[in-house]
Amino acid sequence: MLEQREKIATNIRKGVLEYCVLGSLASEDKYGLELAEELTKLHLTAGEGSLYPLLARMKTAGLVETRWEEGGAGRKRKYYSITDRGRVMLKEFRAVWADITEQVEQLLGGQDGEAS
């Protein structure tokens, strides 16, 4: 059962990860490792390996932009920030997510798995 549960969770995470990144960046700009640690802590991604390719695709799509800043010990860090296009996409996702959540709850019903 646990294996099946994790498979379901993984599929859902894959579908919403891009929007979770946008949601995180909506409150403040973050550098890559900081964002990866936040998402890993929340069990939304396995780590940096899956995040950086997603961030590159999001940048190409115009959802995020980057800039370099000095970090600790003289190292530069690449910071990610949400664009206006990304904010529009996040707003749309929030509306769709609310609708889907309500629809799924109606179909799933109670805790025992029986539809209401």
PDB file of C-alpha atoms in Angstrom:
ATOM      1  CA  MET A   1       0.000   0.000   0.000  1.00  0.00           C
ATOM      2  CA  LEU A   2       2.802   2.423   0.871  1.00  0.00           C
ATOM      3  CA  GLU A   3       4.413   1.912  -2.550  1.00  0.00           C
ATOM      4  CA  GLN A   4       1.142   2.728  -4.319  1.00  0.00           C
ATOM      5  CA  ARG A   5       0.599   5.755  -2.086  1.00  0.00           C
ATOM      6  CA  GLU A   6       4.057   7.105  -2.934  1.00  0.00           C
ATOM      7  CA  LYS A   7       3.444   6.556  -6.650  1.00  0.00           C
ATOM      8  CA  ILE A   8       0.232   8.609  -6.451  1.00  0.00           C
ATOM      9  CA  ALA A   9       1.987  11.351  -4.468  1.00  0.00           C
ATOM     10  CA  THR A  10       4.868  11.463  -6.965  1.00  0.00           C
ATOM     11  CA  ASN A  11       2.495  11.911  -9.894  1.00  0.00           C
ATOM     12  CA  ILE A  12       0.652  14.744  -8.139  1.00  0.00           C
ATOM     13  CA  ARG A  13       3.929  16.453  -7.164  1.00  0.00           C
ATOM     14  CA  LYS A  14       5.167  16.333 -10.759  1.00  0.00           C
ATOM     15  CA  GLY A  15       2.001  18.056 -11.899  1.00  0.00           C
ATOM     16  CA  VAL A  16       2.159  20.911  -9.404  1.00  0.00           C
ATOM     17  CA  LEU A  17       5.891  21.469  -8.866  1.00  0.00           C
ATOM     18  CA  GLU A  18       6.158  24.314 -11.374  1.00  0.00           C
ATOM     19  CA  TYR A  19       3.346  26.173  -9.614  1.00  0.00           C
ATOM     20  CA  CYS A  20       4.855  25.505  -6.188  1.00  0.00           C
ATOM     21  CA  VAL A  21       8.073  27.110  -7.447  1.00  0.00           C
ATOM     22  CA  LEU A  22       6.102  30.123  -8.658  1.00  0.00           C
ATOM     23  CA  GLY A  23       4.288  30.297  -5.315  1.00  0.00           C
ATOM     24  CA  SER A  24       7.545  30.247  -3.414  1.00  0.00           C
ATOM     25  CA  LEU A  25       9.081  32.949  -5.609  1.00  0.00           C
ATOM     26  CA  ALA A  26       5.954  35.121  -5.333  1.00  0.00           C
ATOM     27  CA  SER A  27       6.899  36.030  -1.776  1.00  0.00           C
ATOM     28  CA  GLU A  28      10.640  36.583  -2.341  1.00  0.00           C
ATOM     29  CA  ASP A  29      13.479  35.927  -4.762  1.00  0.00           C
ATOM     30  CA  LYS A  30      15.556  32.852  -3.937  1.00  0.00           C
ATOM     31  CA  TYR A  31      18.787  31.302  -5.095  1.00  0.00           C
ATOM     32  CA  GLY A  32      18.693  27.775  -6.465  1.00  0.00           C
ATOM     33  CA  LEU A  33      19.925  25.830  -3.455  1.00  0.00           C
ATOM     34  CA  GLU A  34      17.642  27.788  -1.124  1.00  0.00           C
ATOM     35  CA  LEU A  35      14.649  26.953  -3.307  1.00  0.00           C
ATOM     36  CA  ALA A  36      15.698  23.294  -3.578  1.00  0.00           C
ATOM     37  CA  GLU A  37      16.029  22.998   0.200  1.00  0.00           C
ATOM     38  CA  GLU A  38      12.597  24.542   0.753  1.00  0.00           C
ATOM     39  CA  LEU A  39      10.904  22.217  -1.720  1.00  0.00           C
ATOM     40  CA  THR A  40      12.768  19.159  -0.404  1.00  0.00           C
ATOM     41  CA  LYS A  41      11.827  20.017   3.190  1.00  0.00           C
ATOM     42  CA  LEU A  42       8.166  20.091   2.100  1.00  0.00           C
ATOM     43  CA  HIS A  43       8.630  16.768   0.227  1.00  0.00           C
ATOM     44  CA  LEU A  44       7.701  18.422  -3.081  1.00  0.00           C
ATOM     45  CA  THR A  45      10.908  17.470  -4.892  1.00  0.00           C
ATOM     46  CA  ALA A  46      13.708  15.003  -4.386  1.00  0.00           C
ATOM     47  CA  GLY A  47      16.377  17.675  -4.687  1.00  0.00           C
ATOM     48  CA  GLU A  48      18.372  19.861  -7.004  1.00  0.00           C
ATOM     49  CA  GLY A  49      18.626  17.311  -9.818  1.00  0.00           C
ATOM     50  CA  SER A  50      14.976  17.664 -10.771  1.00  0.00           C
ATOM     51  CA  LEU A  51      14.673  21.352  -9.905  1.00  0.00           C
ATOM     52  CA  TYR A  52      17.329  22.973 -12.093  1.00  0.00           C
ATOM     53  CA  PRO A  53      16.042  21.583 -15.404  1.00  0.00           C
ATOM     54  CA  LEU A  54      12.556  22.789 -14.399  1.00  0.00           C
ATOM     55  CA  LEU A  55      13.900  26.265 -13.591  1.00  0.00           C
ATOM     56  CA  ALA A  56      15.629  26.391 -16.983  1.00  0.00           C
ATOM     57  CA  ARG A  57      12.356  25.519 -18.748  1.00  0.00           C
ATOM     58  CA  MET A  58      10.500  28.101 -16.668  1.00  0.00           C
ATOM     59  CA  LYS A  59      13.055  30.752 -17.620  1.00  0.00           C
ATOM     60  CA  THR A  60      12.700  29.870 -21.316  1.00  0.00           C
ATOM     61  CA  ALA A  61       8.914  30.143 -20.944  1.00  0.00           C
ATOM     62  CA  GLY A  62       9.259  33.597 -19.382  1.00  0.00           C
ATOM     63  CA  LEU A  63       7.869  32.571 -15.982  1.00  0.00           C
ATOM     64  CA  VAL A  64      11.037  33.339 -14.021  1.00  0.00           C
ATOM     65  CA  GLU A  65      14.116  35.456 -14.549  1.00  0.00           C
ATOM     66  CA  THR A  66      17.577  35.220 -13.053  1.00  0.00           C
ATOM     67  CA  ARG A  67      20.320  37.462 -11.792  1.00  0.00           C
ATOM     68  CA  TRP A  68      23.705  36.843 -10.206  1.00  0.00           C
ATOM     69  CA  GLU A  69      24.575  38.239  -6.774  1.00  0.00           C
ATOM     70  CA  GLU A  70      27.525  37.899  -4.459  1.00  0.00           C
ATOM     71  CA  GLY A  71      26.996  35.238  -1.833  1.00  0.00           C
ATOM     72  CA  GLY A  72      29.043  34.145   1.141  1.00  0.00           C
ATOM     73  CA  ALA A  73      32.811  33.640   0.781  1.00  0.00           C
ATOM     74  CA  GLY A  74      32.894  35.627  -2.462  1.00  0.00           C
ATOM     75  CA  ARG A  75      30.837  33.087  -4.387  1.00  0.00           C
ATOM     76  CA  LYS A  76      28.149  34.250  -6.754  1.00  0.00           C
ATOM     77  CA  ARG A  77      24.619  32.891  -6.484  1.00  0.00           C
ATOM     78  CA  LYS A  78      22.000  32.775  -9.194  1.00  0.00           C
ATOM     79  CA  TYR A  79      18.763  34.219  -7.868  1.00  0.00           C
ATOM     80  CA  TYR A  80      15.386  33.410  -9.384  1.00  0.00           C
ATOM     81  CA  SER A  81      12.437  35.785  -9.395  1.00  0.00           C
ATOM     82  CA  ILE A  82       8.915  35.458 -10.703  1.00  0.00           C
ATOM     83  CA  THR A  83       7.973  37.527 -13.766  1.00  0.00           C
ATOM     84  CA  ASP A  84       4.651  39.213 -14.488  1.00  0.00           C
ATOM     85  CA  ARG A  85       3.835  36.296 -16.780  1.00  0.00           C
ATOM     86  CA  GLY A  86       4.656  33.911 -13.932  1.00  0.00           C
ATOM     87  CA  ARG A  87       2.322  35.816 -11.599  1.00  0.00           C
ATOM     88  CA  VAL A  88      -0.511  35.535 -14.121  1.00  0.00           C
ATOM     89  CA  MET A  89       0.156  31.796 -14.468  1.00  0.00           C
ATOM     90  CA  LEU A  90       0.190  31.376 -10.675  1.00  0.00           C
ATOM     91  CA  LYS A  91      -3.100  33.251 -10.327  1.00  0.00           C
ATOM     92  CA  GLU A  92      -4.698  30.997 -12.946  1.00  0.00           C
ATOM     93  CA  PHE A  93      -3.324  27.886 -11.253  1.00  0.00           C
ATOM     94  CA  ARG A  94      -4.747  28.938  -7.888  1.00  0.00           C
ATOM     95  CA  ALA A  95      -8.220  29.286  -9.413  1.00  0.00           C
ATOM     96  CA  VAL A  96      -7.983  25.944 -11.222  1.00  0.00           C
ATOM     97  CA  TRP A  97      -6.542  24.228  -8.127  1.00  0.00           C
ATOM     98  CA  ALA A  98      -9.453  25.459  -5.997  1.00  0.00           C
ATOM     99  CA  ASP A  99     -11.966  24.160  -8.553  1.00  0.00           C
ATOM    100  CA  ILE A 100     -10.266  20.785  -8.929  1.00  0.00           C
ATOM    101  CA  THR A 101      -9.870  20.367  -5.176  1.00  0.00           C
ATOM    102  CA  GLU A 102     -13.574  20.979  -4.684  1.00  0.00           C
ATOM    103  CA  GLN A 103     -14.532  18.604  -7.498  1.00  0.00           C
ATOM    104  CA  VAL A 104     -12.246  15.826  -6.244  1.00  0.00           C
ATOM    105  CA  GLU A 105     -13.545  16.214  -2.689  1.00  0.00           C
ATOM    106  CA  GLN A 106     -17.105  15.870  -3.980  1.00  0.00           C
ATOM    107  CA  LEU A 107     -16.231  12.637  -5.765  1.00  0.00           C
ATOM    108  CA  LEU A 108     -14.055  11.098  -3.074  1.00  0.00           C
ATOM    109  CA  GLY A 109     -16.430  11.755  -0.232  1.00  0.00           C
ATOM    110  CA  GLY A 110     -15.572  10.609   3.259  1.00  0.00           C
ATOM    111  CA  GLN A 111     -12.419   9.224   4.836  1.00  0.00           C
ATOM    112  CA  ASP A 112     -13.287   5.577   4.163  1.00  0.00           C
ATOM    113  CA  GLY A 113     -12.973   6.042   0.404  1.00  0.00           C
ATOM    114  CA  GLU A 114     -16.669   5.715  -0.373  1.00  0.00           C
ATOM    115  CA  ALA A 115     -18.213   8.402  -2.567  1.00  0.00           C
ATOM    116  CA  SER A 116     -20.906  10.481  -0.933  1.00  0.00           C
TER     117      SER A 116
END
